[in-house]
Amino acid sequence: MTHQPGTEPYDVVVVGGSGVDTVVRVPTLPVPAADSVPVPPVVEYAGHTGTGVALGCAALGLRTGFLDFIGDDPQGSLIRERLAGTGVDFRPLISPHGTRRSVNLVAPDGRRTSLHDARDPLDLRMPPEHYLPALRRARHVHLSITHFTRFLYDDIAALGLPVSTDLHDWDGLTCHHKEFAFRSDLVFLSTAGAGERIGAVMREILREGRASAVIATAGAGGAYLLGAEDRSPRHVPAAVPPGPVVDSNGAGDAFTSGFLHGHLAGLEFGECARRGALAGAHACVAHGTHTAPLDAAALAAWAGGEPRAGAADTVPA
């Protein structure tokens, strides 16, 4: 069933990337080779990248729409329940293939390994009559890298809308990510996939695509920002978390929402990245996935008290 959007404008429309995370707290990563490893209670959360960006943007006061496929299953119901009352205007379609899932193994220091079940078939498509009414009222679109979202780029371009995406741990080589990398105005990724080649990957995105900025997050190492006028990526120091780090699930999505909040307010990229770092640090002190996104008042108070991000350090070539 297709839901018909109303007439309200959106600051951000997030497309794709909902799912459920089953979080298993393990004594160490990698998990010991054993027939059985005792763990604390296993918990399920509405998670995945699109959910995190949508919740983060809404918590920061942005008018947020969220379009995706979910299953007619308990996991789909969990996502609906989590998004209800958050300010996210969630408009899902039912997929016969079920709701995406991940099993996330989380170590005591907050590091995690995610086992991802994407489950969408390659021929899954979102009907234009479902997404076009929402896009026509959007200031900005954020596409998760689920396969069906790549088919929205032509309509987004025809509407003249800016678009962002998160490539996650892209190594700079896998073909699936390239269209997202080269057709987006803001490109987020982590340093995990490319390693020491991350600087070259960032420059390739800027050179071959349409991006005005590429942002690579590095966990506790902060992030790196490369704009069109930069000769090399600028280092953005990590923010000091406001408490003990217990879970890094969703920190990258929180970073993205903090950055987009600053960008839509007209702030320069360095300040946007600093706000992203604050939102990402905040996410690491809460158990679970997307359970306590940073709100606008807390971000404003924290941003006013933190030193500004430096610009001296660079990433490897």
CSV table of C-alpha atoms in Angstrom, one decimal:
chain,number,residue,atom,x,y,z
A,1,MET,CA,0.0,0.0,0.0
A,2,THR,CA,1.3,3.5,-0.9
A,3,HIS,CA,0.8,6.2,1.6
A,4,GLN,CA,0.0,9.6,0.2
A,5,PRO,CA,2.1,12.4,1.7
A,6,GLY,CA,0.4,15.5,2.9
A,7,THR,CA,1.6,19.0,2.1
A,8,GLU,CA,4.1,19.7,4.8
A,9,PRO,CA,7.6,20.7,3.7
A,10,TYR,CA,10.7,18.7,4.7
A,11,ASP,CA,14.2,19.9,5.5
A,12,VAL,CA,15.5,16.3,4.8
A,13,VAL,CA,14.0,13.3,3.2
A,14,VAL,CA,15.9,10.1,4.0
A,15,VAL,CA,15.3,7.2,1.6
A,16,GLY,CA,16.2,3.6,2.4
A,17,GLY,CA,18.2,2.1,5.2
A,18,SER,CA,15.8,1.0,7.9
A,19,GLY,CA,16.2,-2.3,9.7
A,20,VAL,CA,16.6,-4.0,13.0
A,21,ASP,CA,19.8,-4.6,15.0
A,22,THR,CA,20.2,-7.6,17.2
A,23,VAL,CA,22.9,-6.5,19.7
A,24,VAL,CA,25.0,-9.2,21.3
A,25,ARG,CA,27.6,-8.0,23.9
A,26,VAL,CA,30.6,-10.2,23.6
A,27,PRO,CA,33.7,-10.3,25.9
A,28,THR,CA,36.1,-9.5,23.1
A,29,LEU,CA,36.4,-9.0,19.4
A,30,PRO,CA,37.1,-11.2,17.5
A,31,VAL,CA,34.8,-13.6,19.4
A,32,PRO,CA,36.8,-16.5,21.0
A,33,ALA,CA,36.7,-19.8,19.1
A,34,ALA,CA,34.4,-21.8,21.2
A,35,ASP,CA,31.3,-23.9,21.0
A,36,SER,CA,29.5,-21.5,23.4
A,37,VAL,CA,30.3,-18.0,24.7
A,38,PRO,CA,28.2,-16.7,27.6
A,39,VAL,CA,26.8,-13.1,26.9
A,40,PRO,CA,24.5,-10.7,28.6
A,41,PRO,CA,20.8,-10.5,27.5
A,42,VAL,CA,20.5,-10.1,23.7
A,43,VAL,CA,18.5,-7.0,22.7
A,44,GLU,CA,16.8,-5.9,19.5
A,45,TYR,CA,16.7,-2.3,18.4
A,46,ALA,CA,15.3,-0.4,15.4
A,47,GLY,CA,18.5,0.4,13.7
A,48,HIS,CA,20.4,0.7,10.4
A,49,THR,CA,21.7,3.8,8.8
A,50,GLY,CA,18.5,5.4,7.4
A,51,THR,CA,16.8,5.1,10.7
A,52,GLY,CA,19.7,6.7,12.5
A,53,VAL,CA,20.0,9.6,10.1
A,54,ALA,CA,16.3,10.2,10.2
A,55,LEU,CA,16.0,10.1,14.0
A,56,GLY,CA,19.1,12.2,14.4
A,57,CYS,CA,17.9,14.9,12.0
A,58,ALA,CA,14.4,15.0,13.7
A,59,ALA,CA,15.9,15.2,17.2
A,60,LEU,CA,17.9,18.2,16.0
A,61,GLY,CA,14.7,20.0,14.9
A,62,LEU,CA,14.8,19.3,11.1
A,63,ARG,CA,11.5,18.4,9.5
A,64,THR,CA,12.3,14.9,8.4
A,65,GLY,CA,10.6,12.5,6.0
A,66,PHE,CA,11.7,8.8,5.8
A,67,LEU,CA,10.7,6.5,2.9
A,68,ASP,CA,11.6,2.9,2.7
A,69,PHE,CA,10.5,-0.8,2.5
A,70,ILE,CA,9.9,-2.8,5.6
A,71,GLY,CA,8.3,-6.3,6.1
A,72,ASP,CA,4.9,-7.1,7.4
A,73,ASP,CA,6.7,-8.8,10.3
A,74,PRO,CA,7.7,-8.2,14.0
A,75,GLN,CA,10.8,-6.3,12.9
A,76,GLY,CA,8.8,-4.0,10.7
A,77,SER,CA,6.5,-3.3,13.7
A,78,LEU,CA,9.5,-2.6,15.9
A,79,ILE,CA,10.7,0.1,13.4
A,80,ARG,CA,7.2,1.7,13.2
A,81,GLU,CA,7.0,1.8,17.0
A,82,ARG,CA,10.4,3.3,17.4
A,83,LEU,CA,9.7,6.1,14.9
A,84,ALA,CA,6.2,6.9,16.2
A,85,GLY,CA,6.2,10.3,18.1
A,86,THR,CA,9.8,11.2,17.2
A,87,GLY,CA,8.9,13.8,14.6
A,88,VAL,CA,10.0,11.5,11.7
A,89,ASP,CA,7.3,11.3,9.1
A,90,PHE,CA,7.8,7.6,8.2
A,91,ARG,CA,6.1,6.4,5.0
A,92,PRO,CA,7.0,2.8,4.4
A,93,LEU,CA,6.0,0.3,1.7
A,94,ILE,CA,5.6,-3.3,2.5
A,95,SER,CA,8.2,-5.7,1.0
A,96,PRO,CA,7.3,-9.4,0.7
A,97,HIS,CA,11.0,-10.1,1.4
A,98,GLY,CA,10.8,-8.9,5.0
A,99,THR,CA,12.6,-6.3,7.1
A,100,ARG,CA,16.4,-6.0,6.8
A,101,ARG,CA,18.4,-7.2,9.8
A,102,SER,CA,21.8,-7.1,11.4
A,103,VAL,CA,23.5,-9.0,14.2
A,104,ASN,CA,25.9,-6.6,15.9
A,105,LEU,CA,28.7,-8.0,18.1
A,106,VAL,CA,29.7,-5.3,20.6
A,107,ALA,CA,32.9,-5.4,22.7
A,108,PRO,CA,33.2,-3.9,26.2
A,109,ASP,CA,35.1,-0.9,24.7
A,110,GLY,CA,32.2,-0.1,22.3
A,111,ARG,CA,33.8,-1.5,19.2
A,112,ARG,CA,31.5,-3.6,17.0
A,113,THR,CA,31.3,-6.0,14.1
A,114,SER,CA,28.0,-6.0,12.2
A,115,LEU,CA,26.7,-9.1,10.3
A,116,HIS,CA,24.3,-7.5,7.8
A,117,ASP,CA,21.3,-9.2,6.2
A,118,ALA,CA,20.3,-6.8,3.4
A,119,ARG,CA,17.7,-9.2,1.9
A,120,ASP,CA,16.3,-6.9,-0.7
A,121,PRO,CA,16.4,-8.5,-4.2
A,122,LEU,CA,18.1,-6.5,-7.0
A,123,ASP,CA,14.8,-6.0,-8.8
A,124,LEU,CA,13.1,-4.2,-5.9
A,125,ARG,CA,12.0,-0.7,-7.0
A,126,MET,CA,10.2,2.1,-5.1
A,127,PRO,CA,7.3,3.4,-7.3
A,128,PRO,CA,7.7,7.1,-8.3
A,129,GLU,CA,4.2,7.9,-7.2
A,130,HIS,CA,5.4,7.0,-3.7
A,131,TYR,CA,8.6,9.0,-3.5
A,132,LEU,CA,8.0,12.0,-5.9
A,133,PRO,CA,5.4,13.8,-3.7
A,134,ALA,CA,7.9,13.8,-0.8
A,135,LEU,CA,10.9,14.8,-2.9
A,136,ARG,CA,9.0,17.8,-4.3
A,137,ARG,CA,8.7,19.2,-0.8
A,138,ALA,CA,12.3,18.5,0.3
A,139,ARG,CA,15.2,20.9,0.7
A,140,HIS,CA,17.7,18.0,0.8
A,141,VAL,CA,17.7,14.3,0.1
A,142,HIS,CA,19.8,11.7,1.9
A,143,LEU,CA,20.1,8.3,0.1
A,144,SER,CA,21.1,5.2,1.9
A,145,ILE,CA,23.1,2.8,-0.3
A,146,THR,CA,20.4,0.2,-0.6
A,147,HIS,CA,20.2,-0.9,-4.2
A,148,PHE,CA,16.8,0.5,-5.1
A,149,THR,CA,17.7,4.1,-4.0
A,150,ARG,CA,20.1,4.5,-6.9
A,151,PHE,CA,17.2,4.6,-9.3
A,152,LEU,CA,16.0,7.9,-7.7
A,153,TYR,CA,19.0,9.9,-8.8
A,154,ASP,CA,17.6,11.0,-12.1
A,155,ASP,CA,14.4,12.3,-10.5
A,156,ILE,CA,16.4,14.1,-7.8
A,157,ALA,CA,18.5,15.7,-10.5
A,158,ALA,CA,15.5,16.8,-12.4
A,159,LEU,CA,14.1,18.4,-9.3
A,160,GLY,CA,17.4,20.2,-8.7
A,161,LEU,CA,17.7,18.9,-5.2
A,162,PRO,CA,21.0,18.5,-3.3
A,163,VAL,CA,21.7,14.9,-2.2
A,164,SER,CA,24.0,13.2,0.3
A,165,THR,CA,24.9,9.6,0.9
A,166,ASP,CA,27.0,7.5,3.2
A,167,LEU,CA,29.3,4.9,1.6
A,168,HIS,CA,30.2,3.4,5.0
A,169,ASP,CA,33.4,1.3,4.8
A,170,TRP,CA,33.9,1.6,1.0
A,171,ASP,CA,37.3,0.5,-0.2
A,172,GLY,CA,37.1,2.9,-3.2
A,173,LEU,CA,36.9,-0.1,-5.6
A,174,THR,CA,33.6,-1.9,-5.1
A,175,CYS,CA,31.3,-1.0,-8.0
A,176,HIS,CA,28.1,-0.9,-6.0
A,177,HIS,CA,29.1,2.3,-4.3
A,178,LYS,CA,30.4,4.3,-7.3
A,179,GLU,CA,27.2,5.8,-8.5
A,180,PHE,CA,26.4,7.0,-5.0
A,181,ALA,CA,29.9,8.4,-4.7
A,182,PHE,CA,29.9,10.3,-7.9
A,183,ARG,CA,26.3,11.5,-8.1
A,184,SER,CA,26.0,13.0,-4.6
A,185,ASP,CA,26.7,16.5,-3.4
A,186,LEU,CA,27.9,15.5,0.1
A,187,VAL,CA,29.6,12.1,0.5
A,188,PHE,CA,30.2,10.5,3.9
A,189,LEU,CA,32.3,7.3,4.4
A,190,SER,CA,34.5,5.8,7.0
A,191,THR,CA,38.2,5.3,6.9
A,192,ALA,CA,37.9,1.6,7.7
A,193,GLY,CA,37.6,0.2,4.1
A,194,ALA,CA,40.3,2.2,2.3
A,195,GLY,CA,42.8,2.5,5.2
A,196,GLU,CA,45.9,4.4,4.1
A,197,ARG,CA,44.3,5.0,0.7
A,198,ILE,CA,41.5,7.1,2.1
A,199,GLY,CA,43.0,10.4,1.0
A,200,ALA,CA,43.2,9.2,-2.6
A,201,VAL,CA,39.7,7.8,-2.4
A,202,MET,CA,38.4,11.2,-1.1
A,203,ARG,CA,40.1,13.1,-3.9
A,204,GLU,CA,38.8,10.7,-6.5
A,205,ILE,CA,35.2,11.3,-5.3
A,206,LEU,CA,35.7,15.0,-5.5
A,207,ARG,CA,37.5,14.8,-8.9
A,208,GLU,CA,35.2,12.4,-10.7
A,209,GLY,CA,31.8,13.3,-9.1
A,210,ARG,CA,29.7,16.3,-8.3
A,211,ALA,CA,30.5,16.4,-4.5
A,212,SER,CA,31.3,19.8,-2.9
A,213,ALA,CA,32.6,18.0,0.2
A,214,VAL,CA,33.7,14.5,1.2
A,215,ILE,CA,33.8,13.5,4.9
A,216,ALA,CA,35.6,10.4,6.2
A,217,THR,CA,34.9,9.4,9.8
A,218,ALA,CA,37.6,7.6,11.8
A,219,GLY,CA,35.9,6.7,15.1
A,220,ALA,CA,38.0,7.8,18.0
A,221,GLY,CA,40.5,9.3,15.5
A,222,GLY,CA,38.0,12.0,14.6
A,223,ALA,CA,37.2,12.6,10.9
A,224,TYR,CA,38.7,14.1,7.7
A,225,LEU,CA,37.1,16.8,5.5
A,226,LEU,CA,37.9,17.5,1.9
A,227,GLY,CA,36.2,20.4,0.2
A,228,ALA,CA,36.5,21.6,-3.3
A,229,GLU,CA,39.1,24.3,-2.4
A,230,ASP,CA,41.2,22.1,-0.1
A,231,ARG,CA,44.5,20.7,-1.3
A,232,SER,CA,44.4,17.8,1.2
A,233,PRO,CA,41.9,16.5,3.7
A,234,ARG,CA,41.6,18.5,6.9
A,235,HIS,CA,41.6,16.7,10.2
A,236,VAL,CA,38.5,17.2,12.5
A,237,PRO,CA,39.4,16.1,16.0
A,238,ALA,CA,37.0,13.7,17.8
A,239,ALA,CA,34.8,15.3,20.4
A,240,VAL,CA,35.2,14.1,24.0
A,241,PRO,CA,32.2,11.9,24.8
A,242,PRO,CA,30.0,13.2,27.6
A,243,GLY,CA,30.4,9.9,29.5
A,244,PRO,CA,31.9,6.4,29.2
A,245,VAL,CA,31.9,4.9,25.7
A,246,VAL,CA,29.6,1.8,25.8
A,247,ASP,CA,28.5,1.3,22.2
A,248,SER,CA,29.6,2.8,18.9
A,249,ASN,CA,26.5,1.5,17.0
A,250,GLY,CA,25.0,4.4,15.1
A,251,ALA,CA,27.8,6.9,15.8
A,252,GLY,CA,28.5,7.5,12.1
A,253,ASP,CA,24.8,8.1,11.4
A,254,ALA,CA,24.7,10.6,14.3
A,255,PHE,CA,27.7,12.3,12.7
A,256,THR,CA,25.9,12.6,9.4
A,257,SER,CA,22.8,14.1,11.1
A,258,GLY,CA,24.9,16.6,13.0
A,259,PHE,CA,26.7,17.6,9.8
A,260,LEU,CA,23.4,18.0,7.8
A,261,HIS,CA,21.9,20.1,10.6
A,262,GLY,CA,24.8,22.5,10.3
A,263,HIS,CA,24.8,22.4,6.6
A,264,LEU,CA,21.1,23.3,6.3
A,265,ALA,CA,21.7,26.1,8.7
A,266,GLY,CA,24.3,27.6,6.3
A,267,LEU,CA,27.4,26.8,8.3
A,268,GLU,CA,30.7,26.3,6.7
A,269,PHE,CA,31.9,22.7,6.3
A,270,GLY,CA,34.5,22.7,9.1
A,271,GLU,CA,31.8,23.8,11.6
A,272,CYS,CA,29.4,21.2,10.2
A,273,ALA,CA,32.0,18.5,10.7
A,274,ARG,CA,32.6,19.7,14.3
A,275,ARG,CA,28.9,19.4,15.0
A,276,GLY,CA,28.9,16.0,13.4
A,277,ALA,CA,31.7,14.9,15.7
A,278,LEU,CA,29.7,16.1,18.8
A,279,ALA,CA,26.6,14.2,17.7
A,280,GLY,CA,28.7,11.1,17.0
A,281,ALA,CA,30.4,11.2,20.4
A,282,HIS,CA,27.1,11.6,22.1
A,283,ALA,CA,25.8,8.4,20.4
A,284,CYS,CA,28.7,6.4,21.9
A,285,VAL,CA,27.6,6.9,25.5
A,286,ALA,CA,24.2,5.2,25.1
A,287,HIS,CA,23.6,1.5,24.9
A,288,GLY,CA,21.9,0.2,21.8
A,289,THR,CA,21.3,1.7,18.3
A,290,HIS,CA,19.9,5.2,17.9
A,291,THR,CA,18.4,5.1,21.4
A,292,ALA,CA,19.2,8.6,22.5
A,293,PRO,CA,20.0,11.0,19.7
A,294,LEU,CA,21.4,14.5,20.5
A,295,ASP,CA,18.8,17.2,20.5
A,296,ALA,CA,19.2,20.8,19.2
A,297,ALA,CA,19.4,22.4,22.6
A,298,ALA,CA,22.1,20.1,23.8
A,299,LEU,CA,24.1,20.4,20.6
A,300,ALA,CA,23.9,24.2,20.7
A,301,ALA,CA,25.1,24.3,24.3
A,302,TRP,CA,27.9,21.8,23.7
A,303,ALA,CA,29.0,23.4,20.4
A,304,GLY,CA,29.3,26.7,22.2
A,305,GLY,CA,31.7,25.3,24.8
A,306,GLU,CA,33.9,23.1,22.6
A,307,PRO,CA,37.1,24.4,20.9
A,308,ARG,CA,36.8,24.6,17.2
A,309,ALA,CA,38.2,21.8,15.0
A,310,GLY,CA,41.7,22.2,13.9
A,311,ALA,CA,42.8,22.1,10.2
A,312,ALA,CA,46.5,21.2,10.3
A,313,ASP,CA,46.6,17.4,10.1
A,314,THR,CA,46.2,15.5,6.9
A,315,VAL,CA,45.5,11.9,6.0
A,316,PRO,CA,47.9,9.6,4.1
A,317,ALA,CA,48.2,10.2,0.4
